XYZ file of C-alpha atoms in Angstrom:
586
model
C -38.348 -49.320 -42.715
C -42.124 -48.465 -44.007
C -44.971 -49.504 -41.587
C -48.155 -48.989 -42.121
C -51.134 -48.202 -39.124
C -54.826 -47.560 -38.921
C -56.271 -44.017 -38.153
C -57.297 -45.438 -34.684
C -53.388 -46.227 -34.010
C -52.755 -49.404 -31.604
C -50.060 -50.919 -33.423
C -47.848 -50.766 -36.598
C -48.703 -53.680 -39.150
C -47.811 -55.303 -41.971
C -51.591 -54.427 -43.202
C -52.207 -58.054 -43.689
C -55.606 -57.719 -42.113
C -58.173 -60.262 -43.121
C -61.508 -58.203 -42.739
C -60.083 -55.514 -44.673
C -61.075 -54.757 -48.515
C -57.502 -53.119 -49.350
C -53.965 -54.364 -47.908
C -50.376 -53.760 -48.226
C -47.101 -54.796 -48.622
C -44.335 -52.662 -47.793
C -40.831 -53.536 -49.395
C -37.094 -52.872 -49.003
C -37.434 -50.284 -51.456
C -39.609 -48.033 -49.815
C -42.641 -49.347 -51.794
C -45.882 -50.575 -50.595
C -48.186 -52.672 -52.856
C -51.765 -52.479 -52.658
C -54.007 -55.879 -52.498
C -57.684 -54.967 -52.557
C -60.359 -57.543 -51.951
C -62.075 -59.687 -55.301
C -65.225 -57.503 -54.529
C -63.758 -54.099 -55.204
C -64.551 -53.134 -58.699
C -61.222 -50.580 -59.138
C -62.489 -48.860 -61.951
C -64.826 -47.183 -59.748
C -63.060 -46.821 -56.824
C -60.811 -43.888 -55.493
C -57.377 -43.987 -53.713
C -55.145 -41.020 -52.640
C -51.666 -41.245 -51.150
C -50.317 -38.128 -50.030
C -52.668 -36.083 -51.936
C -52.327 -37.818 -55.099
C -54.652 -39.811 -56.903
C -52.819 -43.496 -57.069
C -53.506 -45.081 -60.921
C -55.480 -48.551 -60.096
C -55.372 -49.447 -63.801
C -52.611 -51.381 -63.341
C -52.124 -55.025 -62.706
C -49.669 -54.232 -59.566
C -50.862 -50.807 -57.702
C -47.522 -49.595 -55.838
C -46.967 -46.413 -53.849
C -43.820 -45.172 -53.641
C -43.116 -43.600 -49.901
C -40.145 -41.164 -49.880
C -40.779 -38.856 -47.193
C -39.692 -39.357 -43.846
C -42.677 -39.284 -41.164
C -46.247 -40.173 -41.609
C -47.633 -40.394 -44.572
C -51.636 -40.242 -44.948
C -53.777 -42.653 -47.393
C -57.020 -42.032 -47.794
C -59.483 -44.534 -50.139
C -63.118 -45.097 -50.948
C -64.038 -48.606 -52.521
C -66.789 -49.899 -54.266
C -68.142 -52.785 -56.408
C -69.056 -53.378 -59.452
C -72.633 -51.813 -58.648
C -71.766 -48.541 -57.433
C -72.304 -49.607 -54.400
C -69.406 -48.019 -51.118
C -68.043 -51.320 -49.588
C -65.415 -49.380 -47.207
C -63.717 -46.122 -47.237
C -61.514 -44.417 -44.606
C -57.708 -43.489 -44.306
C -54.446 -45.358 -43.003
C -50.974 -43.521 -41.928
C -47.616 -45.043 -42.988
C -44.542 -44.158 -41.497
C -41.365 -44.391 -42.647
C -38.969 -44.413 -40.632
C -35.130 -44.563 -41.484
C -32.996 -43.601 -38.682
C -31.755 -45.948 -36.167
C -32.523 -44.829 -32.745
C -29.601 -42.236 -31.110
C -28.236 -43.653 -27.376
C -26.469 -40.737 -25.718
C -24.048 -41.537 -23.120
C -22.481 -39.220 -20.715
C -20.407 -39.351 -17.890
C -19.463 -35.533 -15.540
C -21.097 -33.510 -18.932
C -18.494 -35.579 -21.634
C -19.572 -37.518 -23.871
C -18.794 -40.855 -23.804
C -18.360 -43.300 -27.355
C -16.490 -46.693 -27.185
C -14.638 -46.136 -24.284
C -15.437 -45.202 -20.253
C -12.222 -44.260 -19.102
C -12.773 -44.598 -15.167
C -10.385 -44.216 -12.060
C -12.808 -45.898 -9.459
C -16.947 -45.210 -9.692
C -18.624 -42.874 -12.297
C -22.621 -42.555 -12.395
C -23.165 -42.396 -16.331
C -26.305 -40.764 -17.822
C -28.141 -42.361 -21.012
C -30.411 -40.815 -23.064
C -32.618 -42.228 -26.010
C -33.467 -40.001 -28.675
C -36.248 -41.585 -30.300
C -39.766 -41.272 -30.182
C -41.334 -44.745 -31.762
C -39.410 -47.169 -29.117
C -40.342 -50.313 -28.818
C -37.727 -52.416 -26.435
C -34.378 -50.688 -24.536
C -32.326 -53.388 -23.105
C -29.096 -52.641 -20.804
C -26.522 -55.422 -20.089
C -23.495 -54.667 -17.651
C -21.035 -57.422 -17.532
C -23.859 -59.402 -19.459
C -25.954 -58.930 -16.448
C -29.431 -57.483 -17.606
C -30.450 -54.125 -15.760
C -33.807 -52.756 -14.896
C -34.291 -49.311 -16.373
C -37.287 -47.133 -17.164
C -38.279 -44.867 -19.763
C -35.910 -43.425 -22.343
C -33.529 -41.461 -19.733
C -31.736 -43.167 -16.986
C -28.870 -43.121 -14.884
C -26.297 -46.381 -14.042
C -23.653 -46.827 -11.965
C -20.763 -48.356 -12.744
C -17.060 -49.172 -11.791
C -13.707 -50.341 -12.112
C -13.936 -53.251 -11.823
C -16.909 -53.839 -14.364
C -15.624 -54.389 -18.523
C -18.560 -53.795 -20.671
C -21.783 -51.617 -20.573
C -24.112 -52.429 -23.576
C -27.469 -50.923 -24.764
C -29.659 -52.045 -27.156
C -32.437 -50.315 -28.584
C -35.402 -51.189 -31.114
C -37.871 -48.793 -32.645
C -41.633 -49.630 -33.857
C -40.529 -49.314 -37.417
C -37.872 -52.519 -37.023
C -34.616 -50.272 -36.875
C -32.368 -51.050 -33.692
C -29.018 -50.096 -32.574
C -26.515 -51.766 -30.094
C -24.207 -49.292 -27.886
C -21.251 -51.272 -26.801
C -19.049 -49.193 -24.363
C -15.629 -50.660 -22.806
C -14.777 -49.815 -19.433
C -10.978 -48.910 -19.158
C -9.893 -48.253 -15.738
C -7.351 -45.648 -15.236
C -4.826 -45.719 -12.434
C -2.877 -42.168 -11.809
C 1.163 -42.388 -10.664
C 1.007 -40.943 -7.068
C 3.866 -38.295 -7.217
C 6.483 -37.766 -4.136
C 5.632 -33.812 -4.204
C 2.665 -33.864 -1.620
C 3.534 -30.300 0.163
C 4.494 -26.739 -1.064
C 8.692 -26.473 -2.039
C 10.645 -23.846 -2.527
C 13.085 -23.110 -5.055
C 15.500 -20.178 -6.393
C 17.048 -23.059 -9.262
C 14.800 -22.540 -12.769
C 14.219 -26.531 -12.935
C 13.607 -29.577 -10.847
C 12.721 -33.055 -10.860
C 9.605 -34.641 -10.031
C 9.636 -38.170 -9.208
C 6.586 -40.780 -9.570
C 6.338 -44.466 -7.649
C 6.630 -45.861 -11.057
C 6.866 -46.428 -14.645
C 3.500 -44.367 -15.888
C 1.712 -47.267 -18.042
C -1.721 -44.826 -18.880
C -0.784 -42.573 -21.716
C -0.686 -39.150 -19.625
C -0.127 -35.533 -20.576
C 1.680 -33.312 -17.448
C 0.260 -30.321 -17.658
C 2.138 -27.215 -15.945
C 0.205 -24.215 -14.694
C 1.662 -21.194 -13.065
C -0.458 -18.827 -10.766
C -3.035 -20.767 -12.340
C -2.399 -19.553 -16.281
C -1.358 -22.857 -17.910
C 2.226 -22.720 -19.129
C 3.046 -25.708 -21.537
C 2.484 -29.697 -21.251
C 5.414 -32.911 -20.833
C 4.459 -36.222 -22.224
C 5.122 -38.847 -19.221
C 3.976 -42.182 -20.642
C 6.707 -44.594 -19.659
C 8.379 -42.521 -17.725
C 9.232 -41.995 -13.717
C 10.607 -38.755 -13.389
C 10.487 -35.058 -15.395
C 12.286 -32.469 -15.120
C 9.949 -29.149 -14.929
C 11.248 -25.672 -15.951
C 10.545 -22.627 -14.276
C 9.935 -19.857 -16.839
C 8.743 -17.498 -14.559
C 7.975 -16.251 -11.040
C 5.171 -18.061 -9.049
C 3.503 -20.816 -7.751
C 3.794 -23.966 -10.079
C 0.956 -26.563 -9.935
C 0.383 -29.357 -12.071
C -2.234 -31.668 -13.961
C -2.307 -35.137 -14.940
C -4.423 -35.718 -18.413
C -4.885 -38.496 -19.938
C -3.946 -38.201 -23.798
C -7.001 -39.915 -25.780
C -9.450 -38.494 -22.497
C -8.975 -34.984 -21.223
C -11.839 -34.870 -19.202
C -9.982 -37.447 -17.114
C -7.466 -35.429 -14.873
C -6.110 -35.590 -11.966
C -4.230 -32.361 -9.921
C -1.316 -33.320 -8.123
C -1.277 -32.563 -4.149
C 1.831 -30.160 -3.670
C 3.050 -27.426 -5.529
C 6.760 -26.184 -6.228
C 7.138 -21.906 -5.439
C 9.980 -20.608 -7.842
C 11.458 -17.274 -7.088
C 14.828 -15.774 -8.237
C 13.621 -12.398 -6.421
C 16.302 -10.780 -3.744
C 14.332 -9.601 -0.457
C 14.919 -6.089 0.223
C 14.609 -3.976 3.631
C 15.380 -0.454 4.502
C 15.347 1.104 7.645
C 14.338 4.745 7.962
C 14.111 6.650 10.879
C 12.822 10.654 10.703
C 16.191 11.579 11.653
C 19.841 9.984 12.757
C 20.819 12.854 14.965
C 18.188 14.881 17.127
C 17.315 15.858 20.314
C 13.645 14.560 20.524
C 12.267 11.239 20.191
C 12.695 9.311 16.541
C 10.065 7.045 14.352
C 11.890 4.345 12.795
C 10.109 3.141 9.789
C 10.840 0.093 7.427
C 10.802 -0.313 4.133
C 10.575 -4.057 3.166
C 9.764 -6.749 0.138
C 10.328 -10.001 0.784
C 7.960 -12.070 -1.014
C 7.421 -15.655 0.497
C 9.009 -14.304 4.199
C 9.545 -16.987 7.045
C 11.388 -14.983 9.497
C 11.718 -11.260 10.241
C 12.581 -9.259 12.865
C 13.600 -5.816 14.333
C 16.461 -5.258 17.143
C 17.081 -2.207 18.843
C 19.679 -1.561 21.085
C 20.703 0.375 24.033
C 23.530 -0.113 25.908
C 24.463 -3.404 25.231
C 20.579 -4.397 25.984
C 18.350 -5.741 22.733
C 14.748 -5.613 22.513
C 13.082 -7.624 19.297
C 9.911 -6.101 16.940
C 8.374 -7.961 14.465
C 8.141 -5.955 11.345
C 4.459 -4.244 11.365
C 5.248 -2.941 14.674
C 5.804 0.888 14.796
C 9.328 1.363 16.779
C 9.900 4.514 18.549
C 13.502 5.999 19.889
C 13.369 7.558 23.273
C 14.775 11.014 24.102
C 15.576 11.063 28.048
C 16.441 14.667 29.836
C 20.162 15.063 29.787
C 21.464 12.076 28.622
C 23.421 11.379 25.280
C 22.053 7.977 24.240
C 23.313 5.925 20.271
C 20.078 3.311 19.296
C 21.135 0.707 17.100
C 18.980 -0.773 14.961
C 19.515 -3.840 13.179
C 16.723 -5.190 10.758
C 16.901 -9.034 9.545
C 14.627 -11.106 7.151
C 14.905 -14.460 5.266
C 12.559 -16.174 2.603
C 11.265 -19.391 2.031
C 14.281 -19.852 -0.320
C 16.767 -19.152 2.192
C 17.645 -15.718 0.972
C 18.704 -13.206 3.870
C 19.098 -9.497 3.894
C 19.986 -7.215 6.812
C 20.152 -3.298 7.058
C 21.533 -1.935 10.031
C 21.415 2.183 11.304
C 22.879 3.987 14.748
C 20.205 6.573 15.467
C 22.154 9.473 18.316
C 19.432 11.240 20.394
C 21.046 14.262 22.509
C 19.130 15.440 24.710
C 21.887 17.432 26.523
C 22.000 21.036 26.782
C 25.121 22.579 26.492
C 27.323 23.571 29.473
C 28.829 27.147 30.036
C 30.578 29.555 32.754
C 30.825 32.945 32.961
C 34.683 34.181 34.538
C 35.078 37.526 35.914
C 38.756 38.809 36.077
C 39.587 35.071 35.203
C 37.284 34.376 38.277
C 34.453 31.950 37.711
C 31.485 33.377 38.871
C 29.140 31.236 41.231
C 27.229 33.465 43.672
C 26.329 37.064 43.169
C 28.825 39.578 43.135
C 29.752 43.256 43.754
C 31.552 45.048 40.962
C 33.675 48.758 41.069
C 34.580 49.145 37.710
C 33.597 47.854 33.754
C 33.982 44.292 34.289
C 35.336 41.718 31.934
C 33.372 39.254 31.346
C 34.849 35.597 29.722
C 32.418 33.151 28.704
C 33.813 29.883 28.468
C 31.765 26.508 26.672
C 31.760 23.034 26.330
C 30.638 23.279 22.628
C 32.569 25.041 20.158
C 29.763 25.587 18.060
C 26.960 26.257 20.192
C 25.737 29.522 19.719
C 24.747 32.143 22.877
C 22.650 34.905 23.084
C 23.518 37.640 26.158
C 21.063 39.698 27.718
C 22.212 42.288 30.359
C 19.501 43.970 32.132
C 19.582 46.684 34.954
C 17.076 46.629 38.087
C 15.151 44.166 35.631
C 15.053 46.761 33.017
C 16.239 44.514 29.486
C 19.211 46.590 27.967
C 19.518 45.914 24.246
C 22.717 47.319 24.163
C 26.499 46.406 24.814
C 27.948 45.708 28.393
C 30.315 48.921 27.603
C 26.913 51.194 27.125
C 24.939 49.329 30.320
C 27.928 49.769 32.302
C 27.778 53.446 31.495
C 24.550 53.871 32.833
C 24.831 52.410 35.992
C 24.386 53.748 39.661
C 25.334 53.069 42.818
C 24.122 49.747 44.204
C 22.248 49.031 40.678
C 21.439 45.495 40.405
C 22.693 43.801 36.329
C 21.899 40.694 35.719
C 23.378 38.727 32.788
C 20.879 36.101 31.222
C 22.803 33.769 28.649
C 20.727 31.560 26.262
C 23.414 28.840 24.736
C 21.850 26.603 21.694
C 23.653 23.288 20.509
C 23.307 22.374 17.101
C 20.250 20.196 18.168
C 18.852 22.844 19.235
C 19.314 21.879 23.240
C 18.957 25.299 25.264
C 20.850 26.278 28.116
C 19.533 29.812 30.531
C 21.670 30.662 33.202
C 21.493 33.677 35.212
C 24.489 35.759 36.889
C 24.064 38.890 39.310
C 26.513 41.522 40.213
C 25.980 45.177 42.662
C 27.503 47.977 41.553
C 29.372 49.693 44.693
C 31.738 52.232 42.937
C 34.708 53.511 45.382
C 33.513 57.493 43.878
C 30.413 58.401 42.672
C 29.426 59.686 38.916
C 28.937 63.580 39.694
C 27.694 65.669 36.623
C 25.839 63.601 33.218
C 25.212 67.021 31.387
C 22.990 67.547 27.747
C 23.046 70.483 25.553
C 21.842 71.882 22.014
C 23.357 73.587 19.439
C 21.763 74.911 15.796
C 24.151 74.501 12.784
C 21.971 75.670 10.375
C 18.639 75.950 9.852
C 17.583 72.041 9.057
C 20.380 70.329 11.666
C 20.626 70.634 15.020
C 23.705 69.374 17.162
C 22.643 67.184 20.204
C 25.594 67.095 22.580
C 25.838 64.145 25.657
C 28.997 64.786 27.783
C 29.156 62.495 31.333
C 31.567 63.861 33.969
C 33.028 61.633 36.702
C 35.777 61.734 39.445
C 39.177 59.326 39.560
C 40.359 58.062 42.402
C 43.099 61.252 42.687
C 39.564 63.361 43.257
C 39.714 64.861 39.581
C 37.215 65.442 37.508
C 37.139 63.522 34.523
C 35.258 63.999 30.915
C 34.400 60.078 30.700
C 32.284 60.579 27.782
C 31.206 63.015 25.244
C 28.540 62.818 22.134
C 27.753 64.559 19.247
C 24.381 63.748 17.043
C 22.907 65.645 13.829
C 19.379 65.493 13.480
C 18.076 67.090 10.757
C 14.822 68.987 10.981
C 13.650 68.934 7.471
C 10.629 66.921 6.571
C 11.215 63.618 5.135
C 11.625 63.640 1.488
C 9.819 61.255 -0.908
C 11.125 60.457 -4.533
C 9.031 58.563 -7.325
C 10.457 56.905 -10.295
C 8.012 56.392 -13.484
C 9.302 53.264 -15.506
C 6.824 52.541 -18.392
C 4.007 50.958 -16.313
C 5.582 50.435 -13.057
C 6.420 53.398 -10.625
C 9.385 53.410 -8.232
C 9.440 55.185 -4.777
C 11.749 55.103 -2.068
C 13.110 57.272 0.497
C 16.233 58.189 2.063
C 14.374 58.379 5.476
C 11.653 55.846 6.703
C 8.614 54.752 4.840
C 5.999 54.305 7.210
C 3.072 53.263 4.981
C 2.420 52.700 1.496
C -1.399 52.893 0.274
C -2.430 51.962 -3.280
C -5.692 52.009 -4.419
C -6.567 51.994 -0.594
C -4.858 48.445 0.113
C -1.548 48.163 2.046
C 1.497 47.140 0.044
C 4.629 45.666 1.102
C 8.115 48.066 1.839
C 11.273 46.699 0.315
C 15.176 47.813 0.911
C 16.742 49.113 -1.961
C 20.724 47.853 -2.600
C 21.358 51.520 -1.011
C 19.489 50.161 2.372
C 16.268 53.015 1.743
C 12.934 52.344 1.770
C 11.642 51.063 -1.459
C 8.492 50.220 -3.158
C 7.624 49.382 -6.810
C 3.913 49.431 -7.929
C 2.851 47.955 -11.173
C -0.294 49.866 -12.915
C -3.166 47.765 -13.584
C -6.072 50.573 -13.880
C -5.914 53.232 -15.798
C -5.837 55.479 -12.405
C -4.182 54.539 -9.835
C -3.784 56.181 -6.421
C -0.817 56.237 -4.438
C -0.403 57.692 -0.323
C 2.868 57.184 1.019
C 3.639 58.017 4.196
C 7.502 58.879 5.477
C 9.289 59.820 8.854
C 12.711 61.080 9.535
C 14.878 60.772 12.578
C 13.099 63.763 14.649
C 9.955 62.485 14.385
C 8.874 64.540 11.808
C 6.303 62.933 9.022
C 5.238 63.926 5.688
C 2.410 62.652 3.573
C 2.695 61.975 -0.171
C -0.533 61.675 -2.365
C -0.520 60.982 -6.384
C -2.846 59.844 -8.957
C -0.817 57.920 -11.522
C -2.397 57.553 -15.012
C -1.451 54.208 -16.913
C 0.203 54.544 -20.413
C -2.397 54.399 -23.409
C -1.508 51.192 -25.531
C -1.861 51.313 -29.506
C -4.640 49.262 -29.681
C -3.684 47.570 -33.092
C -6.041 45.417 -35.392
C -4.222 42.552 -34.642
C -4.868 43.706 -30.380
C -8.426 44.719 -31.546
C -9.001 41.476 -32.707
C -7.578 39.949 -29.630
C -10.139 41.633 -27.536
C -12.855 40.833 -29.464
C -11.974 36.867 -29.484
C -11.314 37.059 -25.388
C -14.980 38.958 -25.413
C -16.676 36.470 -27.293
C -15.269 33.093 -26.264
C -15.601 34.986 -22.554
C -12.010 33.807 -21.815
C-alpha cells in the first residue's frame, strides 16, 4: 500500500488535508493523484517527485510510485500573480510486504504446527519496522505483550496460538499455529541388558499412535532408523560390538525426540585370561602375572593353593609364590572370570618351588663316614646321592692347604698325622647347594723314608727332571713307590707370523703372554692345534706389533715388528670414490 506523510512525520495520511494547497490520492495501482487548491495557477508552479519534474499540464496529474521505501516530493506553488502560496516537501512510502512473525520454540522454527509433549516457552519475533497493532490470542484468550519480541508460554493442553499483526501502511498478517500434543510410548527397557544374540525385541505399553522414527545409535555413532507407528514391539539388530541406545523422533518434527532410559550391551567377544608366572620350576620365590580381556567383567578372581588350603586375589593384585628353606612345596593356581553375558573362562598352572638341597654321603671301605677318621693307606672313597643328576664338585685339602689335584696325587704327599679334609659342593638342577665337610688323620703303620730328585742333560735344549719316592712295606723292604720323568726344554720360546693379504697371523707353540698392537692390548685366541693364536687386521699403513711368549722353564722372549699395509691400486673409479666421501664429508 502507498501512504503518504508530512516532512514533520506524526502520522501516515490519506493527504486529504483541508488547509493544504496540494493533496493526494493514492490508488491500488501504486498511483497517487495530485489535487491542488483553485488558487494555484499550475502553469507557474513547480513539482518534483523523486527528482523528476511531474508534467501539471494535464487535466489529471498522477505520480507513479514504484520503489519500495520512502519516496520524497518536493513542490513550490503559486498563483496566477507570481505570487509563492506554499512550498515544502512530503515523503510517501510504499510499502508492500506484509509484516514477517517468527516463531520459535528450543532454536526450531515453528510454522502451522507446535508439536508439544507437556510445556514449551515459544519465542516470537516481528520483523517489521512501521507496526501499528500486534495482537496475540491463545485459546481465543487475548494476551498482553510488549514490543515486537516476546516470549509465551504455552501447553498441552492449550489448541491454538494466533498472532496478528498490522503495519502503518494497511498490510497485516495473521499467524495461526495449532498446538499438537505429543505423547511418547514408555518402553519396558529402563536398565542396561546384556546380550551375546545379534537381535532382540523391544516392547512398548502400547500401540504407538504419534508417527515416530526409532532411531538406533551405537557407542553413540547413529546406526540406521525403524519406523514404529502402529506398532508395539521391534525387533533391533546388532551389527556390531557396543553399547546400543536409542531415540524416539517424531517423523514430520525431528526436533521432537525423546531418548529411551536403558540401553542393550551386545558382545559376541570370548573373555580371555592367561596366567604367567616367571618360572614353573625354581628354587626361589615366583611372580605370577595375568594376562586378561574380558570386556564387560562381573566376576573375577585368583586362587592359589597350598596344601589343600586356598587363598582368593582379585585380579590387579600382584601374587607372589613363596620359597621356604628345605621344603618341596607345588602352588596351584587357578584363575576364573565371567562377563556380563555369562561367558566364563578359566586357566589353571602348578607352579613347583624346591627349595631343597640335595642329600649326599661319603662311604669309606663301604663305611659311611660320620665323625672324623684315621686312615693307613689310599682310601676309597664312594660318594653316594639322592639325585642322579645333581652335579658335585670335590675339594681335598691337606693341613688346610687346597689341593687341586686327584685324591691318588694328595694321598701321595701326605705325612704322618697330616690332617685332609674333603669339602663336597653338590648342585641340583635348581641350583640348590649342598657343602659338607669330612676329616680323616693319616697314621701310617711305616713311615715314607727317602722322596729323592735328580737332573739329567739330554742335549743341549732338554733337560730330564727325574722324581723317584722310596717307601718301606710292611715285610721292612724298600719299595720304589713312584718314579717321574719330565723334559723341559731350555730353548727360548719361538714366535711364528703368518702374512695373509692385510691380516697377519701369529701364534706360538709355547705361551703367548701379551700381544701389543699399536700400543693397545689385543685379545689371545686357541688355534684348532690348542697354541696361542692371534690375528691382526691392518688398518694404518704401519702398524706395530710386540708379542710377548714364555715356555715351560720360565724362559721369555720378546717379538717386535713393524708391519707395512699393502698399497691398493687406487683406480679412477676408487679416485672418484674418495673424492665424493671428501666432499659430501661422509
Amino acid at each position: 500500500m502507498i501512504w503518504m506523510q508530512d516532512v514533520a512525520y506524526t502520522d501516515y495520511i490519506y493527504w486529504q488535508e483541508t488547509n493544504s494547497f496540494i493533496n493526494g490520492v493514492a490508488s491500488s495501482s501504486q498511483n497517487i493523484e495530485l489535487f491542488f487548491d483553485e488558487k494555484v495557477d499550475l502553469d507557474s508552479s513547480l513539482v518534483i517527485y523523486d527528482g523528476k519534474q511531474v508534467d501539471l499540464s494535464q487535466e489529471h496529474t498522477y505520480i507513479d510510485v514504484q520503489k519500495e521505501g520512502v519516496t520524497q516530493l518536493v513542490y513550490i506553488l503559486k498563483d496566477v500573480d507570481g505570487y509563492a502560496l506554499d512550498q515544502g516537501e512530503k515523503s510517501i512510502l510504499l510499502d508492500t510486504t506484509i509484516p514477517d512473525v517468527v516463531v520459535k520454540a528450543k532454536d526450531h522454527n515453528i510454522m502451522d504446527v507446535l508439536p508439544l509433549e507437556n510445556k514449551e516457552t515459544i519465542h516470537v519475533e516481528i520483523l517489521e519496522e512501521n507496526i501499528e497493532s500486534i495482537e496475540v490470542y491463545l485459546d481465543d484468550e487475548k494476551l498482553d505483550c510488549e514490543g515486537k519480541e516476546f516470549d509465551l508460554d504455552v501447553t498441552n493442553q492449550n489448541h491454538i496460538l494466533r498472532i496478528l499483526c498490522r503495519d502503518v501502511a494497511g498490510n497485516e498478517v495473521e499467524r495461526k499455529i495449532d498446538i499438537l500434543p505429543i505423547v511418547f510410548p514408555e518402553c519396558e527397557l529402563k536398565e542396561t541388558l546384556y546380550t551375546k544374540e545379534n537381535k532382540m525385541d523391544l516392547k512398548f505399553d502400547g500401540i504407538c499412535e504419534t508417527p515416530f522414527y526409532l532411531k538406533v545409535y551405537c557407542d553413540e555413532n547413529f546406526c540406521y532408523s525403524l519406523d514404529l507407528e502402529n506398532l508395539d514391539s521391534i525387533t533391533v539388530d546388532f551389527t556390531s560390538n557396543g553399547t546400543y541406545t536409542f531415540v524416539l523422533e517424531h517423523k514430520e518434527y525431528p526436533q521432537i525426540k525423546k531418548a529411551l532410559e536403558g540401553s542393550i550391551v551386545y558382545s559376541n567377544i570370548q573373555p580371555i585370561i592367561t596366567l604367567q608366572p616367571s618360572s614353573k620350576v625354581s628354587n626361589e620365590d615366583v611372580l605370577v602375572g595375568l594376562n586378561w580381556y574380558v570386556p564387560y567383567i562381573k566376576k573375577a578372581y585368583v586362587d592359589v593353593e597350598l596344601d589343600g588350603i586356598k587363598d582368593r586375589h582379585p585380579f590387579n593384585e600382584e601374587i607372589c609364590l613363596k620359597a621356604v628353606e628345605n621344603k618341596d612345596l607345588f602352588y596351584k593356581i587357578f584363575a576364573y572370570a565371567m562377563d556380563a553375558f555369562g561367558n566364563e573362562v578359566t586357566d589353571m598352572v602348578i607352579v613347583r618351588i624346591d627349595k631343597r638341597a640335595p642329600s649326599t654321603s661319603l662311604y669309606l671301605n663301604n663305611e659311611q663316614v660320620l665323625d672324623k677318621k684315621i686312615i693307613k693307606k689310599s682310601p676309597k672313597f664312594d660318594f653316594l646321592k639322592d639325585d642322579n643328576s645333581a652335579n658335585m664338585r670335590v675339594e681335598y685339602y691337606i693341613n688346610g692347604v687346597l689341593m687341586d689335584m686327584d685324591l691318588e696325587k694328595v694321598f701321595n704327599r701326605m705325612l704322618k698325622n697330616d690332617v685332609l679334609k674333603v669339602k663336597t659342593y653338590t648342585t641340583d638342577a635348581l641350583s640348590n647347594l649342598e657343602i659338607k665337610e669330612y676329616e680323616f688323620v693319616f697314621s701310617p703303620d711305616k713311615k715314607i723314608e727317602m722322596v729323592s730328585k735328580s737332573e739329567q742333560i739330554l742335549r743341549s735344549d732338554q733337560v730330564a727332571t727325574f722324581e723317584r719316592i722310596w717307601s718301606v712295606n710292611e715285610k721292612n723292604e724298600l719299595v720304589l713307590e713312584k718314579n717321574t720323568k719330565v723334559l723341559t726344554s731350555k730353548l727360548k720360546p719361538k714366535i711364528h707370523y703368518v702374512r695373509k693379504k692385510n691380516k697377519v697371523q701369529i701364534y706360538s707353540e709355547d705361551q703367548i703372554e701379551s700381544c701389543l698392537v699399536n700400543g693397545k692390548k689385543v685379545e689371545i685366541s686357541k688355534d684348532v692345534l690348542g697354541h696361542d693364536f692371534v690375528e691382526i687386521s691392518l688398518r694404518k699403513s704401519k702398524t706395530t706389533i710386540e708379542v710377548k711368549a714364555k715356555n715351560d722353564t720360565g724362559v721369555t722372549t720378546i717379538k717386535k715388528s713393524e708391519v707395512k699395509k699393502q698399497a691398493i691400486k687406487k683406480t679412477f673409479m676408487y679416485k672418484l670414490w674418495i673424492w665424493i666421501k671428501r666432499f659430501f664429508k661422509l
